[in-house]
Coordinates of C-alpha atoms and ligand atoms in Angstrom, one line a residue:
M1059 CA -12.8 -9.0 6.8
I1060 CA -15.9 -7.0 6.0
R1061 CA -18.5 -7.4 3.3
T1062 CA -17.9 -5.0 0.5
I1063 CA -19.5 -3.4 -2.6
K1064 CA -17.9 -6.3 -4.6
D1065 CA -20.5 -8.6 -2.9
I1066 CA -23.5 -6.6 -4.2
K1067 CA -25.3 -6.6 -7.6
F1068 CA -26.1 -2.9 -8.0
D1069 CA -28.2 -3.2 -11.2
G1070 CA -31.3 -0.9 -10.7
K1071 CA -30.6 -0.5 -7.0
R1072 CA -30.9 2.7 -5.0
V1073 CA -27.7 3.1 -2.9
I1074 CA -27.2 5.3 0.2
M1075 CA -23.5 5.7 1.0
R1076 CA -21.9 7.4 4.1
V1077 CA -18.7 9.1 3.2
D1078 CA -16.4 11.2 5.4
F1079 CA -16.2 14.5 3.5
N1080 CA -15.3 16.2 6.8
V1081 CA -12.5 18.1 5.0
P1082 CA -10.9 21.4 6.0
M1083 CA -12.7 24.3 4.5
K1084 CA -12.0 28.0 4.3
D1085 CA -14.6 30.4 3.0
G1086 CA -16.4 27.6 1.3
V1087 CA -13.3 26.3 -0.4
V1088 CA -11.9 22.8 0.1
Q1089 CA -8.4 23.0 1.5
D1090 CA -7.4 19.3 1.4
D1091 CA -9.4 16.9 -0.8
T1092 CA -7.7 13.6 0.4
R1093 CA -10.9 12.3 1.8
I1094 CA -13.0 13.2 -1.2
V1095 CA -10.6 11.7 -3.6
A1096 CA -10.4 8.6 -1.4
A1097 CA -14.1 7.9 -1.9
I1098 CA -14.1 8.2 -5.7
P1099 CA -13.2 4.5 -6.4
S1100 CA -16.3 3.3 -4.6
I1101 CA -18.5 6.0 -6.2
E1102 CA -17.3 5.1 -9.7
Y1103 CA -17.6 1.3 -9.1
I1104 CA -21.2 1.7 -7.9
M1105 CA -22.2 3.8 -10.8
A1106 CA -20.4 1.6 -13.3
H1107 CA -22.3 -1.4 -12.0
G1108 CA -25.7 0.1 -12.8
A1109 CA -27.0 1.7 -9.6
M1110 CA -30.2 3.6 -10.1
T1111 CA -29.3 6.4 -7.7
L1112 CA -26.4 6.9 -5.4
V1113 CA -27.2 9.2 -2.4
L1114 CA -24.1 10.5 -0.6
M1115 CA -24.2 11.8 2.9
S1116 CA -21.5 13.1 5.3
H1117 CA -21.0 15.4 8.2
L1118 CA -18.8 18.5 7.9
G1119 CA -17.5 19.9 11.1
D1120 CA -19.7 20.0 14.0
P1121 CA -22.4 22.6 13.7
S1122 CA -23.8 22.2 17.2
K1123 CA -20.4 22.2 18.9
D1124 CA -19.4 25.3 16.8
A1125 CA -22.7 27.0 17.6
K1126 CA -22.2 26.4 21.3
K1127 CA -18.7 27.8 21.1
A1128 CA -19.9 30.8 19.1
K1129 CA -22.7 31.3 21.6
E1130 CA -20.3 31.2 24.6
K1131 CA -18.0 33.7 22.8
A1132 CA -20.9 36.0 22.0
E1133 CA -22.0 35.9 25.6
R1134 CA -18.4 36.6 26.8
D1135 CA -18.3 39.5 24.3
G1136 CA -21.6 40.8 25.6
K1137 CA -23.2 40.5 22.2
T1138 CA -26.5 39.1 21.2
W1139 CA -26.2 35.9 19.2
D1140 CA -28.4 34.4 16.6
E1141 CA -27.8 30.7 16.2
A1142 CA -29.6 30.4 12.9
K1143 CA -27.6 33.3 11.4
Y1144 CA -24.4 31.8 12.6
I1145 CA -25.0 28.4 11.3
A1146 CA -26.5 29.6 8.0
G1147 CA -23.3 30.0 6.0
K1148 CA -21.2 27.3 7.6
H1149 CA -20.9 23.6 7.4
R1150 CA -22.8 23.4 4.1
M1151 CA -22.3 20.5 1.8
R1152 CA -23.2 22.3 -1.4
P1153 CA -19.6 23.4 -2.2
I1154 CA -18.4 19.8 -1.5
A1155 CA -21.0 18.5 -4.0
E1156 CA -19.7 20.9 -6.6
Y1157 CA -16.1 20.0 -5.8
L1158 CA -16.9 16.3 -6.2
A1159 CA -18.8 16.9 -9.4
A1160 CA -15.7 18.6 -10.9
K1161 CA -13.5 15.7 -9.7
L1162 CA -15.8 13.0 -11.1
G1163 CA -16.5 14.9 -14.3
R1164 CA -20.3 14.3 -13.9
P1165 CA -23.1 16.0 -12.1
V1166 CA -23.8 15.7 -8.4
V1167 CA -27.2 16.9 -7.5
F1168 CA -27.4 18.7 -4.2
A1169 CA -30.6 17.8 -2.3
G1170 CA -31.0 21.2 -0.7
E1171 CA -30.1 23.2 2.4
D1172 CA -33.2 22.2 4.2
G1173 CA -31.6 19.0 5.6
C1174 CA -31.8 15.3 5.3
F1175 CA -35.5 14.6 6.1
G1176 CA -38.2 14.3 3.5
K1177 CA -36.0 13.7 0.4
K1178 CA -37.4 10.4 -0.8
A1179 CA -39.7 11.8 -3.5
F1180 CA -36.8 14.1 -4.7
I1181 CA -34.4 11.2 -4.9
D1182 CA -36.9 8.8 -6.6
S1183 CA -37.7 11.4 -9.2
Q1184 CA -34.1 11.6 -10.4
A1185 CA -33.1 10.0 -13.7
A1186 CA -31.4 6.6 -13.6
G1187 CA -27.7 7.0 -12.9
T1188 CA -27.9 10.2 -10.8
I1189 CA -25.6 11.0 -7.9
V1190 CA -27.3 13.0 -5.1
M1191 CA -25.6 14.6 -2.1
L1192 CA -27.5 15.4 1.1
E1193 CA -26.9 18.3 3.4
N1194 CA -24.6 17.9 6.5
T1195 CA -26.1 15.1 8.6
R1196 CA -25.0 16.9 11.8
F1197 CA -27.5 19.7 11.2
H1198 CA -29.9 17.1 12.8
K1199 CA -29.5 16.6 16.5
E1200 CA -30.7 13.0 15.9
E1201 CA -27.4 12.2 14.1
T1202 CA -25.2 12.3 17.1
S1203 CA -27.8 11.8 19.9
D1204 CA -27.0 9.5 22.8
D1205 CA -30.6 8.3 22.6
P1206 CA -30.9 5.4 20.2
V1207 CA -34.6 6.1 19.7
A1208 CA -33.7 9.6 18.4
R1209 CA -30.9 8.3 16.2
D1210 CA -33.2 5.7 14.8
K1211 CA -35.7 8.4 13.7
L1212 CA -33.1 9.9 11.4
A1213 CA -31.6 6.5 10.5
K1214 CA -35.1 5.2 9.4
E1215 CA -35.6 8.2 7.2
L1216 CA -32.2 7.8 5.5
A1217 CA -32.8 4.1 5.1
T1218 CA -35.8 4.9 2.8
Y1219 CA -33.3 6.5 0.3
G1220 CA -31.6 3.3 -0.5
D1221 CA -31.9 -0.5 -1.0
V1222 CA -28.3 -0.9 0.0
F1223 CA -26.2 1.0 2.6
V1224 CA -22.6 1.4 1.8
N1225 CA -20.3 2.8 4.5
D1226 CA -17.1 4.2 3.1
A1227 CA -16.6 6.8 5.9
F1228 CA -13.7 5.2 7.7
G1229 CA -12.8 8.5 9.3
T1230 CA -16.1 8.5 11.1
A1231 CA -16.3 4.7 11.8
H1232 CA -15.6 5.2 15.5
R1233 CA -18.8 7.2 15.9
D1234 CA -22.1 5.4 16.7
H1235 CA -24.3 7.8 14.8
A1236 CA -27.5 7.6 12.8
S1237 CA -25.8 7.8 9.4
T1238 CA -22.8 5.6 10.3
A1239 CA -24.3 2.7 12.2
S1240 CA -28.0 3.0 13.1
I1241 CA -29.1 3.1 9.5
A1242 CA -27.8 -0.5 9.0
K1243 CA -30.7 -1.8 11.1
F1244 CA -33.2 -0.4 8.6
V1245 CA -31.8 -1.4 5.2
P1246 CA -31.7 -5.0 3.8
V1247 CA -27.9 -5.0 3.4
S1248 CA -24.9 -3.0 4.5
V1249 CA -21.4 -3.2 3.1
G1250 CA -18.2 -1.3 3.2
G1251 CA -16.8 0.7 0.3
F1252 CA -13.2 0.3 -1.1
L1253 CA -11.8 2.9 1.3
M1254 CA -13.3 1.2 4.3
E1255 CA -12.0 -2.2 3.0
K1256 CA -8.5 -0.9 2.5
E1257 CA -8.3 0.9 5.9
V1258 CA -9.5 -2.3 7.7
A1259 CA -7.2 -4.5 5.7
Y1260 CA -4.1 -2.5 6.6
L1261 CA -4.9 -1.3 10.1
E1262 CA -6.6 -4.3 11.7
P1263 CA -3.7 -6.8 11.2
M1264 CA -1.5 -4.5 13.2
V1265 CA -3.4 -5.5 16.3
T1266 CA -4.3 -9.0 15.3
N1267 CA -1.5 -10.6 13.3
P1268 CA 1.0 -8.3 11.7
P1269 CA 3.9 -9.6 9.6
K1270 CA 6.8 -9.9 12.2
P1271 CA 9.0 -8.3 13.3
M1272 CA 6.6 -5.4 13.7
V1273 CA 7.7 -2.0 14.8
A1274 CA 5.3 0.5 16.3
I1275 CA 6.3 4.1 16.2
I1276 CA 4.1 6.2 18.5
G1277 CA 4.7 9.9 19.0
G1278 CA 2.7 13.0 19.7
A1279 CA 2.3 15.3 22.7
K1280 CA 0.4 13.3 25.3
V1281 CA 0.9 9.9 26.9
S1282 CA -2.7 10.1 28.2
S1283 CA -4.2 9.9 24.7
K1284 CA -1.9 7.0 23.7
I1285 CA -2.0 4.6 26.6
A1286 CA -4.6 2.3 25.1
V1287 CA -2.8 2.2 21.8
L1288 CA 0.6 1.5 23.4
E1289 CA -0.8 -1.4 25.4
S1290 CA -2.6 -2.8 22.4
L1291 CA 0.5 -2.6 20.1
L1292 CA 2.8 -4.1 22.8
R1293 CA 1.1 -7.4 22.2
N1294 CA 2.5 -7.8 18.7
A1295 CA 5.4 -5.4 18.4
S1296 CA 9.0 -6.5 18.6
A1297 CA 10.1 -2.9 19.1
L1298 CA 8.1 0.1 20.4
V1299 CA 9.5 3.5 19.4
I1300 CA 8.2 6.3 21.6
G1301 CA 8.9 9.8 20.5
G1302 CA 7.5 13.3 20.6
G1303 CA 6.4 15.2 23.7
M1304 CA 5.1 12.1 25.3
A1305 CA 8.6 10.6 25.4
Y1306 CA 9.7 13.0 28.2
T1307 CA 7.1 11.5 30.6
F1308 CA 8.8 8.2 30.0
L1309 CA 12.3 9.6 30.4
K1310 CA 11.3 11.3 33.6
A1311 CA 9.7 8.0 34.8
Q1312 CA 13.2 6.4 34.2
G1313 CA 14.8 9.0 36.4
H1314 CA 16.3 11.2 33.7
T1315 CA 16.3 15.0 33.9
I1316 CA 14.0 16.5 31.3
G1317 CA 14.5 20.3 31.8
T1318 CA 11.4 22.2 30.8
S1319 CA 10.2 19.5 28.4
L1320 CA 6.5 18.6 28.1
V1321 CA 5.5 16.2 30.9
E1322 CA 2.4 14.7 32.3
D1323 CA 3.2 14.1 35.9
D1324 CA 0.0 12.3 36.5
Q1325 CA 1.1 9.7 33.9
L1326 CA 4.4 8.7 35.4
D1327 CA 3.0 5.5 36.8
T1328 CA 1.4 4.7 33.5
A1329 CA 4.8 5.2 31.8
R1330 CA 6.5 2.9 34.3
H1331 CA 3.8 0.3 33.8
I1332 CA 4.3 0.4 30.0
I1333 CA 8.1 0.2 30.5
D1334 CA 7.6 -2.9 32.7
A1335 CA 5.1 -4.5 30.3
A1336 CA 7.5 -4.0 27.4
K1337 CA 10.3 -5.6 29.4
K1338 CA 8.1 -8.6 30.3
A1339 CA 6.9 -9.1 26.8
G1340 CA 10.5 -8.8 25.4
V1341 CA 9.6 -5.7 23.4
K1342 CA 12.5 -3.4 22.7
L1343 CA 11.6 0.0 23.9
V1344 CA 13.3 2.8 22.0
L1345 CA 13.2 6.2 23.8
P1346 CA 15.2 9.3 22.7
L1347 CA 18.9 9.0 23.3
D1348 CA 19.7 12.6 22.4
H1349 CA 17.7 15.7 21.6
V1350 CA 17.4 18.9 19.7
C1351 CA 16.3 21.4 22.4
A1352 CA 15.4 25.0 22.8
D1353 CA 14.8 27.5 25.6
K1354 CA 11.3 28.1 24.5
F1355 CA 8.4 26.5 22.5
D1356 CA 8.8 28.7 19.5
A1357 CA 9.4 28.2 15.8
A1358 CA 12.1 30.9 15.9
A1359 CA 13.9 29.4 18.9
T1360 CA 17.6 28.5 18.4
P1361 CA 18.1 24.8 18.3
V1362 CA 20.5 23.4 20.8
A1363 CA 22.0 19.9 20.3
V1364 CA 22.0 17.8 23.5
D1365 CA 24.2 14.8 23.1
G1366 CA 22.7 12.5 25.8
V1367 CA 19.5 11.3 27.3
D1368 CA 19.3 14.0 30.1
V1369 CA 18.0 17.4 29.2
P1370 CA 19.8 20.2 30.9
T1371 CA 18.0 22.7 33.2
G1372 CA 16.3 25.5 31.2
L1373 CA 16.0 23.6 28.0
M1374 CA 13.1 21.6 26.4
G1375 CA 13.3 18.7 24.0
L1376 CA 11.6 19.6 20.7
D1377 CA 13.1 17.0 18.4
V1378 CA 15.2 13.8 18.5
G1379 CA 18.9 13.9 17.7
P1380 CA 21.2 11.8 15.4
K1381 CA 21.8 9.0 17.9
T1382 CA 18.1 8.5 18.3
I1383 CA 17.6 8.4 14.5
A1384 CA 20.4 5.8 14.3
A1385 CA 18.5 3.7 16.9
Y1386 CA 15.3 4.1 14.8
K1387 CA 17.2 3.0 11.7
A1388 CA 18.5 -0.1 13.5
V1389 CA 15.0 -1.4 14.5
I1390 CA 13.3 -0.4 11.3
A1391 CA 16.0 -2.2 9.2
T1392 CA 14.6 -5.6 10.1
A1393 CA 10.9 -4.7 10.3
K1394 CA 8.4 -6.7 8.2
S1395 CA 5.6 -4.3 9.2
I1396 CA 5.5 -0.8 10.7
I1397 CA 2.7 1.2 12.2
W1398 CA 3.4 4.9 12.8
N1399 CA 1.1 7.2 14.7
G1400 CA 2.3 10.6 15.8
P1401 CA 5.3 12.8 15.1
V1402 CA 8.6 12.4 17.0
G1403 CA 9.2 16.1 17.3
V1404 CA 7.6 19.5 16.7
F1405 CA 7.5 19.0 13.0
E1406 CA 5.3 22.1 12.5
F1407 CA 8.5 24.1 13.4
E1408 CA 11.0 23.9 10.5
K1409 CA 14.0 23.8 12.8
F1410 CA 12.6 20.9 14.8
A1411 CA 11.1 18.8 11.9
K1412 CA 14.2 16.8 11.1
G1413 CA 13.5 13.8 13.3
T1414 CA 10.0 13.3 12.0
G1415 CA 11.2 13.8 8.4
E1416 CA 13.8 11.1 9.0
V1417 CA 11.2 8.7 10.4
A1418 CA 9.2 9.3 7.2
R1419 CA 12.2 8.5 5.1
L1420 CA 13.1 5.4 7.0
V1421 CA 9.6 4.1 6.9
A1422 CA 9.4 4.8 3.1
E1423 CA 12.6 2.9 2.6
A1424 CA 11.1 0.0 4.6
T1425 CA 8.2 -0.1 2.1
G1426 CA 10.8 -0.3 -0.7
R1427 CA 12.3 -3.4 0.9
G1428 CA 8.9 -5.1 1.1
A1429 CA 7.7 -4.2 4.6
I1430 CA 4.0 -3.3 5.1
T1431 CA 4.0 0.3 6.3
V1432 CA 1.0 2.0 7.7
V1433 CA 0.7 5.6 8.8
G1434 CA -2.3 6.6 10.9
G1435 CA -3.4 9.7 12.8
G1436 CA -3.7 13.2 11.6
D1437 CA -0.3 14.6 12.6
S1438 CA 1.9 11.9 11.2
V1439 CA -0.2 11.9 8.0
A1440 CA 0.4 15.7 7.7
A1441 CA 4.1 15.0 8.3
V1442 CA 4.3 12.4 5.6
N1443 CA 2.5 14.7 3.2
K1444 CA 4.8 17.6 4.0
V1445 CA 7.9 15.6 3.1
G1446 CA 6.1 14.2 0.0
L1447 CA 6.4 10.6 1.0
A1448 CA 2.8 9.5 1.2
A1449 CA 2.9 7.6 -2.0
Q1450 CA 5.8 5.5 -0.6
M1451 CA 3.8 4.1 2.3
S1452 CA 1.8 0.9 1.9
H1453 CA -1.2 2.8 3.4
V1454 CA -1.8 6.3 4.8
S1455 CA -5.0 6.3 6.8
T1456 CA -7.8 8.9 6.2
G1457 CA -8.8 8.5 9.9
G1458 CA -7.5 10.2 13.0
G1459 CA -9.6 9.1 15.9
A1460 CA -10.9 6.1 13.9
S1461 CA -7.4 4.7 13.2
L1462 CA -6.4 5.2 16.8
E1463 CA -9.4 3.4 18.2
L1464 CA -9.0 0.5 15.7
L1465 CA -5.3 0.2 16.8
E1466 CA -6.5 0.2 20.4
G1467 CA -8.3 -3.0 19.5
K1468 CA -11.7 -1.5 19.8
K1469 CA -14.7 -2.5 17.7
L1470 CA -15.8 0.4 15.6
P1471 CA -19.6 0.8 15.1
G1472 CA -19.2 1.9 11.4
I1473 CA -17.1 -1.2 10.7
E1474 CA -19.2 -3.7 12.6
V1475 CA -22.2 -3.0 10.5
C1476 CA -20.3 -4.2 7.5
R1477 CA -19.4 -7.6 9.0
Ligands
LIG1542 C1 -12.6 13.4 11.9 O1 -12.2 14.3 11.1 O2 -12.1 13.2 13.0 C2 -13.8 12.6 11.5 O3 -14.4 13.1 10.4 C3 -14.8 12.5 12.6 O4 -15.2 13.8 13.0 P1 -15.6 14.0 14.5 O5 -14.4 13.9 15.3 O6 -16.2 15.4 14.5 O7 -16.6 13.0 14.9
LIG1543 MG1 -12.2 14.6 15.2

């Protein structure tokens, strides 16, 4: 449980709210507005309850990281490179302010390209009921600095823009940054927005006390990035479904042949450890029983059905087969809650997208039966959107790294400040 905007009287108050408007952009045009739309309920609530001003802030991409990459590339290409020029047109929040204004049907005043410092007079001079948006917080090195003193410098400045800090940036809640966490030290009260509340309400019980039986479906390419989440979910799951590229490390650890499938040989012991832990905890482990393979990792490759656990020489597993899907169906059938993170096949390739699509359908059906179904993590969310089933899940997270870290049982800085 976190404190939320419902606990605040906004009448006449100045509000500073962190949102995660780190959305995909192309040539200054928003490509996916999910995160923007997800913040609107909080924005509308705050304005409808009489806030004097609402100042919105977000990062957009990572200017310093991109600048570093561009610099390295320029050096490789033997070109001179002008950081200021490179950064100038990118990562700007103005188009996002305009997009939000259109969505809200009311003005959003952009505070200017010159950054987030020194905006108090500008904000305080706005008419009552104005929404202001600041420039990308990550233009300031203080935002992401490892040095808390540096972070506090920006945090203190941002804190002068509001009497209340609202954090609705779930997608950035795992970052200990000036605008996501440090700011809370310098404002009288910090609360979560409706998005933050919903994310925590759906994700947190999966590691604390989920409705049981709980089924965890974990896919994706790499075991190494999912060890902590597998160990964490094992504690409450009755079944653990492991799919995607990472499943082949598990199959190899069990002594199966995997052909040329993706494998992390340095994770075989980890896989064995997880297999043992599942056995000891009485958790049913569901690994692929059959596969859709190909001779190369290519969207145009010819699918080859392999009707067994072992993958023949020269082939790689790119999707799960019908027996595996039947096994998924059997465990999902009795689930009272389901957490799904990561695709079970290469769903970006049309020919190898079936397994992941079937998982989406099975999970959606479970929602229909009354199970709590939560989808977290960028790729599985993309898969659910692709098959048009997002609305049939109890909750589809707006966080990638944040949802994963929450499921790992970690405390997230951006959430802790709302407790
Ligand atoms: C995301 O999209 O992952 C969040 O907005 C956090 O961004 P970051 O990974 O650059 O911190
Ligand atoms: Mg990220």
